[in-house]
PDB file of C-alpha atoms in Angstrom:
ATOM      1  CA  MET A   1      64.077 -91.981  10.750  1.00  0.00           C
ATOM      2  CA  ILE A   2      62.143 -94.667   9.441  1.00  0.00           C
ATOM      3  CA  TYR A   3      61.544 -95.852   5.932  1.00  0.00           C
ATOM      4  CA  SER A   4      59.072 -98.573   4.196  1.00  0.00           C
ATOM      5  CA  HIS A   5      61.416-100.994   2.529  1.00  0.00           C
ATOM      6  CA  GLU A   6      59.865 -99.383  -0.962  1.00  0.00           C
ATOM      7  CA  VAL A   7      61.737 -96.563  -0.462  1.00  0.00           C
ATOM      8  CA  GLU A   8      65.238 -98.059   1.087  1.00  0.00           C
ATOM      9  CA  LEU A   9      64.622 -99.741  -2.666  1.00  0.00           C
ATOM     10  CA  MET A  10      64.503 -96.563  -3.903  1.00  0.00           C
ATOM     11  CA  CYS A  11      67.720 -95.178  -5.596  1.00  0.00           C
ATOM     12  CA  PRO A  12      68.287 -90.733  -4.907  1.00  0.00           C
ATOM     13  CA  VAL A  13      67.430 -88.574  -7.443  1.00  0.00           C
ATOM     14  CA  LEU A  14      68.710 -84.760  -7.084  1.00  0.00           C
ATOM     15  CA  GLN A  15      65.318 -82.282  -6.489  1.00  0.00           C
ATOM     16  CA  GLY A  16      65.927 -79.466  -8.832  1.00  0.00           C
ATOM     17  CA  ALA A  17      63.269 -77.215  -7.987  1.00  0.00           C
ATOM     18  CA  ASN A  18      64.945 -76.519  -4.852  1.00  0.00           C
ATOM     19  CA  HIS A  19      64.559 -72.935  -4.238  1.00  0.00           C
ATOM     20  CA  GLY A  20      63.412 -72.168  -0.692  1.00  0.00           C
ATOM     21  CA  ALA A  21      60.091 -70.889  -0.054  1.00  0.00           C
ATOM     22  CA  ALA A  22      58.478 -67.617  -1.769  1.00  0.00           C
ATOM     23  CA  PRO A  23      58.994 -64.215  -0.470  1.00  0.00           C
ATOM     24  CA  ILE A  24      56.394 -62.195   0.992  1.00  0.00           C
ATOM     25  CA  PRO A  25      55.550 -58.874   1.905  1.00  0.00           C
ATOM     26  CA  GLU A  26      56.074 -58.345   5.411  1.00  0.00           C
ATOM     27  CA  GLU A  27      56.452 -54.260   6.465  1.00  0.00           C
ATOM     28  CA  GLY A  28      58.422 -52.459   3.075  1.00  0.00           C
ATOM     29  CA  LYS A  29      60.357 -55.997   3.219  1.00  0.00           C
ATOM     30  CA  TRP A  30      60.056 -59.457   1.534  1.00  0.00           C
ATOM     31  CA  VAL A  31      60.744 -62.622   3.171  1.00  0.00           C
ATOM     32  CA  GLN A  32      61.081 -66.467   2.724  1.00  0.00           C
ATOM     33  CA  ALA A  33      59.144 -66.980   5.532  1.00  0.00           C
ATOM     34  CA  LYS A  34      60.328 -70.941   7.000  1.00  0.00           C
ATOM     35  CA  GLU A  35      59.761 -69.645  10.855  1.00  0.00           C
ATOM     36  CA  VAL A  36      57.205 -68.887  12.927  1.00  0.00           C
ATOM     37  CA  LYS A  37      59.442 -65.830  14.026  1.00  0.00           C
ATOM     38  CA  ASP A  38      59.954 -64.654  10.587  1.00  0.00           C
ATOM     39  CA  ILE A  39      55.929 -63.652  10.021  1.00  0.00           C
ATOM     40  CA  SER A  40      55.122 -60.048  11.357  1.00  0.00           C
ATOM     41  CA  GLY A  41      52.105 -57.620  10.107  1.00  0.00           C
ATOM     42  CA  PHE A  42      49.211 -55.977  11.100  1.00  0.00           C
ATOM     43  CA  THR A  43      45.826 -56.839   9.739  1.00  0.00           C
ATOM     44  CA  HIS A  44      41.983 -56.931  10.526  1.00  0.00           C
ATOM     45  CA  GLY A  45      39.492 -60.508  10.509  1.00  0.00           C
ATOM     46  CA  ILE A  46      36.107 -61.132  10.865  1.00  0.00           C
ATOM     47  CA  GLY A  47      34.960 -64.728  12.486  1.00  0.00           C
ATOM     48  CA  TRP A  48      31.125 -65.594  12.817  1.00  0.00           C
ATOM     49  CA  CYS A  49      30.311 -68.954  14.628  1.00  0.00           C
ATOM     50  CA  ALA A  50      28.609 -71.837  13.973  1.00  0.00           C
ATOM     51  CA  PRO A  51      25.137 -70.518  13.969  1.00  0.00           C
ATOM     52  CA  GLN A  52      26.044 -67.382  12.212  1.00  0.00           C
ATOM     53  CA  GLN A  53      24.596 -65.323  15.438  1.00  0.00           C
ATOM     54  CA  GLY A  54      27.300 -63.522  16.238  1.00  0.00           C
ATOM     55  CA  ALA A  55      30.700 -61.477  14.049  1.00  0.00           C
ATOM     56  CA  CYS A  56      34.347 -61.426  15.109  1.00  0.00           C
ATOM     57  CA  LYS A  57      36.256 -58.799  14.452  1.00  0.00           C
ATOM     58  CA  LEU A  58      39.795 -59.508  15.285  1.00  0.00           C
ATOM     59  CA  SER A  59      42.849 -57.048  14.741  1.00  0.00           C
ATOM     60  CA  LEU A  60      46.520 -57.512  15.312  1.00  0.00           C
ATOM     61  CA  ASN A  61      49.963 -56.321  15.081  1.00  0.00           C
ATOM     62  CA  VAL A  62      52.650 -59.761  15.547  1.00  0.00           C
ATOM     63  CA  LYS A  63      56.452 -58.487  15.455  1.00  0.00           C
ATOM     64  CA  ASP A  64      58.728 -61.396  14.831  1.00  0.00           C
ATOM     65  CA  GLY A  65      55.541 -64.487  15.041  1.00  0.00           C
ATOM     66  CA  ILE A  66      55.191 -62.549  18.187  1.00  0.00           C
ATOM     67  CA  ILE A  67      51.602 -60.577  19.232  1.00  0.00           C
ATOM     68  CA  GLU A  68      52.194 -57.621  20.796  1.00  0.00           C
ATOM     69  CA  GLU A  69      48.508 -56.372  19.933  1.00  0.00           C
ATOM     70  CA  ALA A  70      45.373 -56.895  20.313  1.00  0.00           C
ATOM     71  CA  LEU A  71      42.081 -55.492  19.589  1.00  0.00           C
ATOM     72  CA  VAL A  72      38.870 -57.568  19.536  1.00  0.00           C
ATOM     73  CA  GLU A  73      35.772 -56.148  18.586  1.00  0.00           C
ATOM     74  CA  THR A  74      32.427 -58.617  18.621  1.00  0.00           C
ATOM     75  CA  ILE A  75      28.376 -58.255  18.336  1.00  0.00           C
ATOM     76  CA  GLY A  76      25.455 -59.751  18.764  1.00  0.00           C
ATOM     77  CA  CYS A  77      26.361 -62.153  21.517  1.00  0.00           C
ATOM     78  CA  SER A  78      26.454 -61.406  24.974  1.00  0.00           C
ATOM     79  CA  GLY A  79      27.959 -64.681  25.663  1.00  0.00           C
ATOM     80  CA  MET A  80      30.348 -63.685  22.726  1.00  0.00           C
ATOM     81  CA  THR A  81      31.010 -60.264  24.142  1.00  0.00           C
ATOM     82  CA  HIS A  82      32.718 -62.153  27.400  1.00  0.00           C
ATOM     83  CA  SER A  83      34.579 -63.991  25.394  1.00  0.00           C
ATOM     84  CA  ALA A  84      36.145 -61.094  23.677  1.00  0.00           C
ATOM     85  CA  ALA A  85      37.981 -59.971  27.375  1.00  0.00           C
ATOM     86  CA  MET A  86      39.479 -63.731  28.082  1.00  0.00           C
ATOM     87  CA  ALA A  87      40.617 -63.638  24.121  1.00  0.00           C
ATOM     88  CA  ALA A  88      42.232 -59.934  24.951  1.00  0.00           C
ATOM     89  CA  GLU A  89      43.944 -61.842  27.410  1.00  0.00           C
ATOM     90  CA  ILE A  90      45.178 -65.074  25.947  1.00  0.00           C
ATOM     91  CA  LEU A  91      46.061 -63.418  22.803  1.00  0.00           C
ATOM     92  CA  PRO A  92      49.011 -61.137  23.698  1.00  0.00           C
ATOM     93  CA  GLY A  93      52.389 -62.367  23.892  1.00  0.00           C
ATOM     94  CA  LYS A  94      52.057 -65.519  21.713  1.00  0.00           C
ATOM     95  CA  THR A  95      53.275 -66.744  18.781  1.00  0.00           C
ATOM     96  CA  ILE A  96      50.579 -66.944  15.741  1.00  0.00           C
ATOM     97  CA  LEU A  97      50.843 -71.042  15.660  1.00  0.00           C
ATOM     98  CA  GLU A  98      49.880 -70.719  19.714  1.00  0.00           C
ATOM     99  CA  ALA A  99      47.200 -68.474  19.427  1.00  0.00           C
ATOM    100  CA  LEU A 100      45.727 -70.118  15.979  1.00  0.00           C
ATOM    101  CA  ASN A 101      46.036 -73.218  18.486  1.00  0.00           C
ATOM    102  CA  THR A 102      44.353 -71.660  22.024  1.00  0.00           C
ATOM    103  CA  ASP A 103      40.829 -71.903  22.275  1.00  0.00           C
ATOM    104  CA  LEU A 104      39.527 -68.638  22.230  1.00  0.00           C
ATOM    105  CA  VAL A 105      35.985 -69.667  23.908  1.00  0.00           C
ATOM    106  CA  CYS A 106      34.377 -68.040  21.873  1.00  0.00           C
ATOM    107  CA  ASP A 107      33.541 -69.868  18.081  1.00  0.00           C
ATOM    108  CA  ALA A 108      33.830 -66.216  16.145  1.00  0.00           C
ATOM    109  CA  ILE A 109      37.195 -65.364  17.911  1.00  0.00           C
ATOM    110  CA  ASN A 110      38.843 -68.665  16.934  1.00  0.00           C
ATOM    111  CA  THR A 111      37.653 -68.459  13.560  1.00  0.00           C
ATOM    112  CA  ALA A 112      38.643 -64.923  13.202  1.00  0.00           C
ATOM    113  CA  MET A 113      41.803 -65.916  14.288  1.00  0.00           C
ATOM    114  CA  ARG A 114      41.873 -68.531  11.776  1.00  0.00           C
ATOM    115  CA  GLU A 115      41.081 -65.823   9.462  1.00  0.00           C
ATOM    116  CA  LEU A 116      43.308 -62.906  10.285  1.00  0.00           C
ATOM    117  CA  PHE A 117      46.383 -66.421  10.774  1.00  0.00           C
ATOM    118  CA  LEU A 118      46.363 -67.316   6.934  1.00  0.00           C
ATOM    119  CA  GLN A 119      46.190 -63.559   5.912  1.00  0.00           C
ATOM    120  CA  ILE A 120      49.285 -63.438   7.840  1.00  0.00           C
ATOM    121  CA  VAL A 121      51.460 -66.062   6.461  1.00  0.00           C
ATOM    122  CA  TYR A 122      50.484 -65.849   3.000  1.00  0.00           C
ATOM    123  CA  GLY A 123      51.794 -61.984   2.808  1.00  0.00           C
ATOM    124  CA  ARG A 124      48.314 -59.997   2.711  1.00  0.00           C
ATOM    125  CA  SER A 125      48.203 -58.102   5.625  1.00  0.00           C
ATOM    126  CA  GLN A 126      47.778 -54.459   6.227  1.00  0.00           C
ATOM    127  CA  SER A 127      50.858 -53.413   6.460  1.00  0.00           C
ATOM    128  CA  ALA A 128      52.226 -55.587   4.294  1.00  0.00           C
ATOM    129  CA  PHE A 129      54.243 -52.405   2.130  1.00  0.00           C
ATOM    130  CA  SER A 130      54.847 -50.520   4.975  1.00  0.00           C
ATOM    131  CA  GLU A 131      58.297 -49.505   6.214  1.00  0.00           C
ATOM    132  CA  ASP A 132      59.022 -50.927  10.208  1.00  0.00           C
ATOM    133  CA  GLY A 133      55.057 -52.266  10.177  1.00  0.00           C
ATOM    134  CA  LEU A 134      52.818 -50.085  12.186  1.00  0.00           C
ATOM    135  CA  VAL A 135      53.407 -49.129  15.522  1.00  0.00           C
ATOM    136  CA  VAL A 136      51.761 -50.998  18.982  1.00  0.00           C
ATOM    137  CA  GLY A 137      48.988 -49.451  19.618  1.00  0.00           C
ATOM    138  CA  ALA A 138      48.126 -48.754  16.109  1.00  0.00           C
ATOM    139  CA  GLY A 139      45.374 -50.804  17.061  1.00  0.00           C
ATOM    140  CA  LEU A 140      43.147 -48.132  19.100  1.00  0.00           C
ATOM    141  CA  GLU A 141      43.141 -45.980  15.414  1.00  0.00           C
ATOM    142  CA  ASP A 142      40.033 -47.419  14.612  1.00  0.00           C
ATOM    143  CA  LEU A 143      38.352 -46.932  17.721  1.00  0.00           C
ATOM    144  CA  GLY A 144      38.636 -42.875  17.400  1.00  0.00           C
ATOM    145  CA  LYS A 145      37.915 -40.465  20.101  1.00  0.00           C
ATOM    146  CA  GLY A 146      35.976 -42.042  23.446  1.00  0.00           C
ATOM    147  CA  LEU A 147      37.763 -45.911  22.223  1.00  0.00           C
ATOM    148  CA  ARG A 148      34.094 -46.723  20.961  1.00  0.00           C
ATOM    149  CA  SER A 149      33.532 -49.143  18.409  1.00  0.00           C
ATOM    150  CA  GLN A 150      32.234 -47.567  15.066  1.00  0.00           C
ATOM    151  CA  ILE A 151      28.889 -49.942  15.327  1.00  0.00           C
ATOM    152  CA  GLY A 152      26.093 -49.045  12.959  1.00  0.00           C
ATOM    153  CA  THR A 153      22.574 -50.390  14.150  1.00  0.00           C
ATOM    154  CA  MET A 154      19.821 -49.535  11.330  1.00  0.00           C
ATOM    155  CA  TYR A 155      15.846 -51.527  12.613  1.00  0.00           C
ATOM    156  CA  SER A 156      13.134 -51.785   9.244  1.00  0.00           C
ATOM    157  CA  THR A 157       9.643 -53.264   8.616  1.00  0.00           C
ATOM    158  CA  LYS A 158       7.282 -52.791   5.710  1.00  0.00           C
ATOM    159  CA  LEU A 159       5.189 -51.514   7.227  1.00  0.00           C
ATOM    160  CA  LYS A 160       7.294 -49.057   9.269  1.00  0.00           C
ATOM    161  CA  GLY A 161      10.032 -48.216   7.393  1.00  0.00           C
ATOM    162  CA  PRO A 162      13.692 -47.364   9.050  1.00  0.00           C
ATOM    163  CA  ARG A 163      14.831 -46.118  12.004  1.00  0.00           C
ATOM    164  CA  TYR A 164      18.654 -45.509  12.416  1.00  0.00           C
ATOM    165  CA  LEU A 165      19.991 -46.561  16.213  1.00  0.00           C
ATOM    166  CA  GLU A 166      23.231 -46.189  15.962  1.00  0.00           C
ATOM    167  CA  MET A 167      26.148 -44.561  13.164  1.00  0.00           C
ATOM    168  CA  THR A 168      29.775 -44.612  13.476  1.00  0.00           C
ATOM    169  CA  ASP A 169      28.706 -40.753  14.725  1.00  0.00           C
ATOM    170  CA  GLY A 170      27.522 -41.958  17.698  1.00  0.00           C
ATOM    171  CA  TYR A 171      24.112 -43.380  19.480  1.00  0.00           C
ATOM    172  CA  VAL A 172      20.779 -41.808  17.286  1.00  0.00           C
ATOM    173  CA  THR A 173      18.381 -39.359  19.537  1.00  0.00           C
ATOM    174  CA  GLY A 174      16.338 -38.253  17.116  1.00  0.00           C
ATOM    175  CA  ILE A 175      15.223 -38.969  13.204  1.00  0.00           C
ATOM    176  CA  ALA A 176      15.144 -36.019  10.533  1.00  0.00           C
ATOM    177  CA  LEU A 177      11.860 -36.124   9.227  1.00  0.00           C
ATOM    178  CA  ASP A 178      10.626 -33.995   5.729  1.00  0.00           C
ATOM    179  CA  GLU A 179       7.026 -33.996   4.452  1.00  0.00           C
ATOM    180  CA  ASN A 180       6.647 -37.278   3.063  1.00  0.00           C
ATOM    181  CA  ASN A 181       8.201 -38.921   6.166  1.00  0.00           C
ATOM    182  CA  GLU A 182      11.252 -39.891   4.416  1.00  0.00           C
ATOM    183  CA  ILE A 183      14.623 -39.612   6.636  1.00  0.00           C
ATOM    184  CA  ILE A 184      16.688 -36.695   5.773  1.00  0.00           C
ATOM    185  CA  GLY A 185      19.293 -36.394   8.553  1.00  0.00           C
ATOM    186  CA  TYR A 186      19.737 -37.032  12.233  1.00  0.00           C
ATOM    187  CA  LYS A 187      20.416 -36.737  15.263  1.00  0.00           C
ATOM    188  CA  PHE A 188      23.594 -38.429  17.525  1.00  0.00           C
ATOM    189  CA  VAL A 189      25.094 -37.899  21.287  1.00  0.00           C
ATOM    190  CA  ASN A 190      28.787 -39.506  20.742  1.00  0.00           C
ATOM    191  CA  LEU A 191      29.076 -41.440  23.732  1.00  0.00           C
ATOM    192  CA  GLY A 192      32.810 -42.246  23.995  1.00  0.00           C
ATOM    193  CA  LYS A 193      33.251 -38.414  23.784  1.00  0.00           C
ATOM    194  CA  MET A 194      30.270 -37.849  26.927  1.00  0.00           C
ATOM    195  CA  MET A 195      32.067 -40.280  29.587  1.00  0.00           C
ATOM    196  CA  GLU A 196      35.379 -38.742  28.028  1.00  0.00           C
ATOM    197  CA  PHE A 197      33.581 -34.783  28.988  1.00  0.00           C
ATOM    198  CA  ILE A 198      32.337 -36.115  32.456  1.00  0.00           C
ATOM    199  CA  LYS A 199      35.625 -37.653  33.796  1.00  0.00           C
ATOM    200  CA  ASN A 200      36.956 -34.236  33.011  1.00  0.00           C
ATOM    201  CA  GLY A 201      34.978 -32.998  35.220  1.00  0.00           C
ATOM    202  CA  ASP A 202      31.937 -31.738  33.187  1.00  0.00           C
ATOM    203  CA  SER A 203      28.439 -32.123  34.669  1.00  0.00           C
ATOM    204  CA  ALA A 204      26.458 -34.636  32.567  1.00  0.00           C
ATOM    205  CA  ASP A 205      24.226 -31.944  31.153  1.00  0.00           C
ATOM    206  CA  GLU A 206      27.137 -29.985  29.924  1.00  0.00           C
ATOM    207  CA  ALA A 207      28.741 -33.268  28.992  1.00  0.00           C
ATOM    208  CA  LEU A 208      25.427 -34.225  26.620  1.00  0.00           C
ATOM    209  CA  LYS A 209      25.045 -30.741  24.769  1.00  0.00           C
ATOM    210  CA  LYS A 210      29.330 -31.125  23.898  1.00  0.00           C
ATOM    211  CA  ALA A 211      28.532 -34.514  22.813  1.00  0.00           C
ATOM    212  CA  SER A 212      25.495 -34.023  20.967  1.00  0.00           C
ATOM    213  CA  GLY A 213      25.746 -32.475  16.747  1.00  0.00           C
ATOM    214  CA  GLN A 214      23.897 -33.722  13.604  1.00  0.00           C
ATOM    215  CA  TYR A 215      24.001 -34.806  10.581  1.00  0.00           C
ATOM    216  CA  GLY A 216      21.501 -33.559   6.658  1.00  0.00           C
ATOM    217  CA  ARG A 217      19.292 -31.022   6.632  1.00  0.00           C
ATOM    218  CA  VAL A 218      17.633 -31.817  10.273  1.00  0.00           C
ATOM    219  CA  ASP A 219      17.272 -27.875  10.075  1.00  0.00           C
ATOM    220  CA  ASP A 220      14.755 -27.946   8.009  1.00  0.00           C
ATOM    221  CA  ALA A 221      13.331 -31.470   8.763  1.00  0.00           C
ATOM    222  CA  ALA A 222       9.449 -31.297   9.285  1.00  0.00           C
ATOM    223  CA  LYS A 223       9.368 -33.368  12.317  1.00  0.00           C
ATOM    224  CA  ILE A 224      11.980 -35.212  14.404  1.00  0.00           C
ATOM    225  CA  ILE A 225      10.763 -38.585  15.837  1.00  0.00           C
ATOM    226  CA  ASP A 226      12.714 -41.033  18.760  1.00  0.00           C
ATOM    227  CA  PRO A 227      13.709 -43.837  16.290  1.00  0.00           C
ATOM    228  CA  ARG A 228      13.258 -46.344  19.971  1.00  0.00           C
ATOM    229  CA  LYS A 229       9.447 -44.914  20.932  1.00  0.00           C
ATOM    230  CA  GLU A 230       7.558 -42.971  17.941  1.00  0.00           C
TER     231      GLU A 230
END
């Protein structure tokens, strides 16, 4: 270690307030994190690209500083969607410090990694007070049956009003309107369930019927319109 001449001339003064790092909550424990391996937690975060044309939701399950599980969900940009495939290969097995300093290809995914890093190292994870944290595989629970991201897609104009296109339930096939042309419900197909039915041997027609549903006062509708064509 090289010290300047000015520091060499100083006399030693004891550091009285030297009690170490403040403890943070991690998986049901209070931890004084001093090294990367001291960090554990499961959490989610959102990132966005520089032109703010797309977004990424990133979920990480970190055990002893190592990323054991990653869920990468992107929306709004075709390039970002393909970058997510690379990020899913890159992230597991890396320490959170390595992941923070790794090019995850897309601005939004890199930003999400930064936001998650801050959450985890400050003890703001979703599993901060869960004893032993969440099991590896917990990230899939966010996707539900059929393992598809939960997406809400709505389009609206002043002239023609709103169109529901995609709900948590699934792909919207029809919007139910009352006599005043106000939305009172919708019909949908859960594409994740439909594909599962087809893989299990059902015909496409059978799978479509079994995966279809409705929400709201569809049976009371004056008419049902196709949100993509009408």
